[in-house]
């Protein structure tokens, strides 16, 4: 939990550091990597948690943030979309911090902490990317699998939002 909170602080610092600087667009892949670590931890915990535990919500929520981060890292020639994505991820990261702080509360309570404005922006932003834009980045190196082959399609994003009850 404390590692995830530290990661979120680092991710917020990263986003604040690149805010308004389109030349830093590729750093959004670093955001995606960081939130992916939180997602991995949440998914691992979810394996042994009851289906109504908040860790499932956090797992799905981080999957959305990860997808937007990776997709946004591939923006070319669109400063405005970059700015909206960074602002959306900042809001999303702050909400993620709140979700982690309140992880022991019922999932229904936690869902109410996710602002509708964030969900609306997330839907708008995700709709700006075609399905051929990767929702992950490929890693180069010995033994690393090519994660870049997975493409999170709009319907999968919509399914995650529905699963979150949003």
PDB file of C-alpha atoms in Angstrom:
ATOM      1  CA  UNK A   1       0.000   0.000   0.000  1.00  0.00           C
ATOM      2  CA  UNK A   2       2.715   2.485   0.930  1.00  0.00           C
ATOM      3  CA  UNK A   3       4.626   1.600  -2.252  1.00  0.00           C
ATOM      4  CA  UNK A   4       1.515   2.346  -4.300  1.00  0.00           C
ATOM      5  CA  UNK A   5       1.027   5.678  -2.513  1.00  0.00           C
ATOM      6  CA  UNK A   6       4.667   6.592  -3.224  1.00  0.00           C
ATOM      7  CA  UNK A   7       4.203   5.582  -6.868  1.00  0.00           C
ATOM      8  CA  UNK A   8       1.130   7.786  -7.153  1.00  0.00           C
ATOM      9  CA  UNK A   9       3.063  10.740  -5.739  1.00  0.00           C
ATOM     10  CA  UNK A  10       5.811  10.081  -8.300  1.00  0.00           C
ATOM     11  CA  UNK A  11       3.242   9.819 -11.100  1.00  0.00           C
ATOM     12  CA  UNK A  12       1.613  13.092 -10.094  1.00  0.00           C
ATOM     13  CA  UNK A  13       5.062  14.738 -10.023  1.00  0.00           C
ATOM     14  CA  UNK A  14       5.767  13.341 -13.498  1.00  0.00           C
ATOM     15  CA  UNK A  15       2.479  14.675 -14.868  1.00  0.00           C
ATOM     16  CA  UNK A  16       2.947  18.081 -13.252  1.00  0.00           C
ATOM     17  CA  UNK A  17       6.465  18.204 -14.681  1.00  0.00           C
ATOM     18  CA  UNK A  18       5.330  17.639 -18.265  1.00  0.00           C
ATOM     19  CA  UNK A  19       2.077  19.603 -18.073  1.00  0.00           C
ATOM     20  CA  UNK A  20       1.961  22.083 -20.960  1.00  0.00           C
ATOM     21  CA  UNK A  21       5.202  20.734 -22.523  1.00  0.00           C
ATOM     22  CA  UNK A  22       4.188  18.693 -25.556  1.00  0.00           C
ATOM     23  CA  UNK A  23       7.834  17.817 -26.242  1.00  0.00           C
ATOM     24  CA  UNK A  24       7.571  15.517 -23.200  1.00  0.00           C
ATOM     25  CA  UNK A  25       4.658  13.469 -24.627  1.00  0.00           C
ATOM     26  CA  UNK A  26       6.615  10.202 -24.588  1.00  0.00           C
ATOM     27  CA  UNK A  27       7.005  10.461 -20.813  1.00  0.00           C
ATOM     28  CA  UNK A  28       3.360   9.452 -20.602  1.00  0.00           C
ATOM     29  CA  UNK A  29       4.624   5.916 -21.293  1.00  0.00           C
ATOM     30  CA  UNK A  30       6.534   6.199 -17.988  1.00  0.00           C
ATOM     31  CA  UNK A  31       3.214   7.107 -16.378  1.00  0.00           C
ATOM     32  CA  UNK A  32       1.676   4.009 -17.941  1.00  0.00           C
ATOM     33  CA  UNK A  33       4.501   1.846 -16.591  1.00  0.00           C
ATOM     34  CA  UNK A  34       4.070   3.238 -13.082  1.00  0.00           C
ATOM     35  CA  UNK A  35       0.324   2.787 -12.955  1.00  0.00           C
ATOM     36  CA  UNK A  36       0.809  -0.689 -14.442  1.00  0.00           C
ATOM     37  CA  UNK A  37       2.810  -1.606 -11.335  1.00  0.00           C
ATOM     38  CA  UNK A  38      -0.076  -0.525  -9.125  1.00  0.00           C
ATOM     39  CA  UNK A  39      -2.484  -2.458 -11.340  1.00  0.00           C
ATOM     40  CA  UNK A  40      -0.335  -5.588 -11.071  1.00  0.00           C
ATOM     41  CA  UNK A  41      -0.345  -5.400  -7.300  1.00  0.00           C
ATOM     42  CA  UNK A  42      -4.096  -4.849  -7.224  1.00  0.00           C
ATOM     43  CA  UNK A  43      -4.715  -7.768  -9.580  1.00  0.00           C
ATOM     44  CA  UNK A  44      -2.555 -10.024  -7.415  1.00  0.00           C
ATOM     45  CA  UNK A  45      -4.451  -9.025  -4.272  1.00  0.00           C
ATOM     46  CA  UNK A  46      -7.770  -9.405  -6.086  1.00  0.00           C
ATOM     47  CA  UNK A  47      -7.072 -13.107  -6.628  1.00  0.00           C
ATOM     48  CA  UNK A  48      -7.669 -13.797  -2.950  1.00  0.00           C
ATOM     49  CA  UNK A  49     -10.174 -11.035  -2.185  1.00  0.00           C
ATOM     50  CA  UNK A  50     -13.972 -11.319  -2.162  1.00  0.00           C
ATOM     51  CA  UNK A  51     -15.565 -10.146  -5.424  1.00  0.00           C
ATOM     52  CA  UNK A  52     -17.038  -7.072  -3.740  1.00  0.00           C
ATOM     53  CA  UNK A  53     -13.691  -5.901  -2.307  1.00  0.00           C
ATOM     54  CA  UNK A  54     -12.422  -2.500  -3.416  1.00  0.00           C
ATOM     55  CA  UNK A  55      -9.192  -3.995  -4.767  1.00  0.00           C
ATOM     56  CA  UNK A  56     -11.185  -5.155  -7.822  1.00  0.00           C
ATOM     57  CA  UNK A  57     -12.329  -1.567  -8.436  1.00  0.00           C
ATOM     58  CA  UNK A  58      -8.756  -0.326  -8.105  1.00  0.00           C
ATOM     59  CA  UNK A  59      -7.527  -2.994 -10.514  1.00  0.00           C
ATOM     60  CA  UNK A  60     -10.010  -1.952 -13.212  1.00  0.00           C
ATOM     61  CA  UNK A  61      -9.548   1.755 -12.520  1.00  0.00           C
ATOM     62  CA  UNK A  62      -5.772   1.507 -12.944  1.00  0.00           C
ATOM     63  CA  UNK A  63      -6.262  -0.423 -16.199  1.00  0.00           C
ATOM     64  CA  UNK A  64      -8.102   2.605 -17.594  1.00  0.00           C
ATOM     65  CA  UNK A  65      -5.421   5.047 -16.414  1.00  0.00           C
ATOM     66  CA  UNK A  66      -2.713   2.810 -17.873  1.00  0.00           C
ATOM     67  CA  UNK A  67      -4.451   2.611 -21.258  1.00  0.00           C
ATOM     68  CA  UNK A  68      -4.895   6.384 -21.473  1.00  0.00           C
ATOM     69  CA  UNK A  69      -1.279   6.968 -20.418  1.00  0.00           C
ATOM     70  CA  UNK A  70       0.124   4.609 -23.040  1.00  0.00           C
ATOM     71  CA  UNK A  71      -2.209   5.793 -25.787  1.00  0.00           C
ATOM     72  CA  UNK A  72      -1.512   9.446 -24.973  1.00  0.00           C
ATOM     73  CA  UNK A  73       2.251   8.813 -25.131  1.00  0.00           C
ATOM     74  CA  UNK A  74       1.765   8.221 -28.859  1.00  0.00           C
ATOM     75  CA  UNK A  75       0.033  11.531 -29.625  1.00  0.00           C
ATOM     76  CA  UNK A  76       1.566  13.295 -32.579  1.00  0.00           C
ATOM     77  CA  UNK A  77       0.980  16.913 -33.516  1.00  0.00           C
ATOM     78  CA  UNK A  78      -1.899  17.588 -31.126  1.00  0.00           C
ATOM     79  CA  UNK A  79      -0.890  19.728 -28.145  1.00  0.00           C
ATOM     80  CA  UNK A  80      -4.512  20.220 -27.070  1.00  0.00           C
ATOM     81  CA  UNK A  81      -5.208  16.492 -26.828  1.00  0.00           C
ATOM     82  CA  UNK A  82      -1.952  16.040 -24.907  1.00  0.00           C
ATOM     83  CA  UNK A  83      -3.001  18.781 -22.457  1.00  0.00           C
ATOM     84  CA  UNK A  84      -6.421  17.188 -21.910  1.00  0.00           C
ATOM     85  CA  UNK A  85      -4.843  13.754 -21.399  1.00  0.00           C
ATOM     86  CA  UNK A  86      -2.362  15.075 -18.834  1.00  0.00           C
ATOM     87  CA  UNK A  87      -5.139  16.898 -16.949  1.00  0.00           C
ATOM     88  CA  UNK A  88      -7.330  13.784 -17.054  1.00  0.00           C
ATOM     89  CA  UNK A  89      -4.509  11.602 -15.739  1.00  0.00           C
ATOM     90  CA  UNK A  90      -3.740  14.105 -12.977  1.00  0.00           C
ATOM     91  CA  UNK A  91      -7.363  13.961 -11.838  1.00  0.00           C
ATOM     92  CA  UNK A  92      -7.350  10.197 -12.218  1.00  0.00           C
ATOM     93  CA  UNK A  93      -4.187   9.822 -10.160  1.00  0.00           C
ATOM     94  CA  UNK A  94      -5.570  11.971  -7.358  1.00  0.00           C
ATOM     95  CA  UNK A  95      -8.742   9.874  -7.326  1.00  0.00           C
ATOM     96  CA  UNK A  96      -6.628   6.702  -7.311  1.00  0.00           C
ATOM     97  CA  UNK A  97      -4.879   8.006  -4.213  1.00  0.00           C
ATOM     98  CA  UNK A  98      -8.276   8.505  -2.565  1.00  0.00           C
ATOM     99  CA  UNK A  99      -9.354   4.998  -3.562  1.00  0.00           C
ATOM    100  CA  UNK A 100      -6.234   3.537  -1.964  1.00  0.00           C
ATOM    101  CA  UNK A 101      -6.776   5.563   1.220  1.00  0.00           C
ATOM    102  CA  UNK A 102     -10.289   4.167   1.473  1.00  0.00           C
ATOM    103  CA  UNK A 103      -9.625   0.597   0.279  1.00  0.00           C
ATOM    104  CA  UNK A 104     -11.325  -0.937   3.312  1.00  0.00           C
ATOM    105  CA  UNK A 105     -14.642   0.756   2.546  1.00  0.00           C
ATOM    106  CA  UNK A 106     -17.411  -0.967   0.587  1.00  0.00           C
ATOM    107  CA  UNK A 107     -16.976  -0.803  -3.184  1.00  0.00           C
ATOM    108  CA  UNK A 108     -20.297   1.045  -3.567  1.00  0.00           C
ATOM    109  CA  UNK A 109     -18.983   3.887  -1.381  1.00  0.00           C
ATOM    110  CA  UNK A 110     -15.748   4.094  -3.344  1.00  0.00           C
ATOM    111  CA  UNK A 111     -17.535   4.325  -6.681  1.00  0.00           C
ATOM    112  CA  UNK A 112     -19.112   7.567  -5.484  1.00  0.00           C
ATOM    113  CA  UNK A 113     -15.630   9.105  -5.052  1.00  0.00           C
ATOM    114  CA  UNK A 114     -14.919   8.847  -8.788  1.00  0.00           C
ATOM    115  CA  UNK A 115     -16.031  12.197 -10.231  1.00  0.00           C
ATOM    116  CA  UNK A 116     -18.471  12.016 -13.149  1.00  0.00           C
ATOM    117  CA  UNK A 117     -16.462  14.760 -14.866  1.00  0.00           C
ATOM    118  CA  UNK A 118     -13.448  12.415 -14.861  1.00  0.00           C
ATOM    119  CA  UNK A 119     -15.488   9.595 -16.393  1.00  0.00           C
ATOM    120  CA  UNK A 120     -16.875  11.924 -19.056  1.00  0.00           C
ATOM    121  CA  UNK A 121     -13.361  13.169 -19.918  1.00  0.00           C
ATOM    122  CA  UNK A 122     -12.022   9.624 -19.917  1.00  0.00           C
ATOM    123  CA  UNK A 123     -14.688   8.541 -22.393  1.00  0.00           C
ATOM    124  CA  UNK A 124     -14.012  11.582 -24.576  1.00  0.00           C
ATOM    125  CA  UNK A 125     -10.230  11.091 -24.483  1.00  0.00           C
ATOM    126  CA  UNK A 126     -10.371   7.356 -25.142  1.00  0.00           C
ATOM    127  CA  UNK A 127     -12.653   8.002 -28.094  1.00  0.00           C
ATOM    128  CA  UNK A 128      -9.972  10.220 -29.662  1.00  0.00           C
ATOM    129  CA  UNK A 129      -7.668   7.242 -30.171  1.00  0.00           C
ATOM    130  CA  UNK A 130      -8.250   4.731 -32.915  1.00  0.00           C
ATOM    131  CA  UNK A 131      -8.230   1.059 -31.992  1.00  0.00           C
ATOM    132  CA  UNK A 132      -4.828   0.627 -33.643  1.00  0.00           C
ATOM    133  CA  UNK A 133      -3.128   2.852 -31.049  1.00  0.00           C
ATOM    134  CA  UNK A 134      -1.429   0.582 -28.554  1.00  0.00           C
ATOM    135  CA  UNK A 135      -2.610   0.529 -24.953  1.00  0.00           C
ATOM    136  CA  UNK A 136       0.810  -0.660 -23.834  1.00  0.00           C
ATOM    137  CA  UNK A 137       4.394  -0.186 -24.878  1.00  0.00           C
ATOM    138  CA  UNK A 138       6.777  -2.773 -26.177  1.00  0.00           C
ATOM    139  CA  UNK A 139       9.824  -3.436 -24.092  1.00  0.00           C
ATOM    140  CA  UNK A 140      13.143  -4.223 -25.645  1.00  0.00           C
ATOM    141  CA  UNK A 141      15.517  -6.506 -23.867  1.00  0.00           C
ATOM    142  CA  UNK A 142      16.459 -10.075 -23.147  1.00  0.00           C
ATOM    143  CA  UNK A 143      13.483 -12.180 -22.221  1.00  0.00           C
ATOM    144  CA  UNK A 144      11.042  -9.278 -22.338  1.00  0.00           C
ATOM    145  CA  UNK A 145       7.850 -10.108 -24.128  1.00  0.00           C
ATOM    146  CA  UNK A 146       6.430  -7.661 -26.624  1.00  0.00           C
ATOM    147  CA  UNK A 147       3.733  -5.959 -24.595  1.00  0.00           C
ATOM    148  CA  UNK A 148       3.036  -3.544 -27.451  1.00  0.00           C
ATOM    149  CA  UNK A 149       0.918  -6.093 -29.284  1.00  0.00           C
ATOM    150  CA  UNK A 150      -2.072  -5.560 -26.989  1.00  0.00           C
ATOM    151  CA  UNK A 151      -4.475  -2.941 -28.180  1.00  0.00           C
ATOM    152  CA  UNK A 152      -7.218  -1.869 -25.789  1.00  0.00           C
ATOM    153  CA  UNK A 153     -10.155  -1.197 -28.054  1.00  0.00           C
ATOM    154  CA  UNK A 154     -12.863   1.350 -27.283  1.00  0.00           C
ATOM    155  CA  UNK A 155     -15.368  -1.386 -26.469  1.00  0.00           C
ATOM    156  CA  UNK A 156     -12.918  -2.841 -23.920  1.00  0.00           C
ATOM    157  CA  UNK A 157     -12.586   0.593 -22.298  1.00  0.00           C
ATOM    158  CA  UNK A 158     -16.378   0.864 -22.247  1.00  0.00           C
ATOM    159  CA  UNK A 159     -16.562  -2.628 -20.693  1.00  0.00           C
ATOM    160  CA  UNK A 160     -14.113  -1.605 -17.950  1.00  0.00           C
ATOM    161  CA  UNK A 161     -16.224   1.484 -17.236  1.00  0.00           C
ATOM    162  CA  UNK A 162     -19.355  -0.688 -17.044  1.00  0.00           C
ATOM    163  CA  UNK A 163     -17.550  -3.145 -14.763  1.00  0.00           C
ATOM    164  CA  UNK A 164     -16.712  -0.213 -12.519  1.00  0.00           C
ATOM    165  CA  UNK A 165     -20.405   0.629 -12.537  1.00  0.00           C
ATOM    166  CA  UNK A 166     -19.712   3.999 -14.115  1.00  0.00           C
TER     167      UNK A 166
END
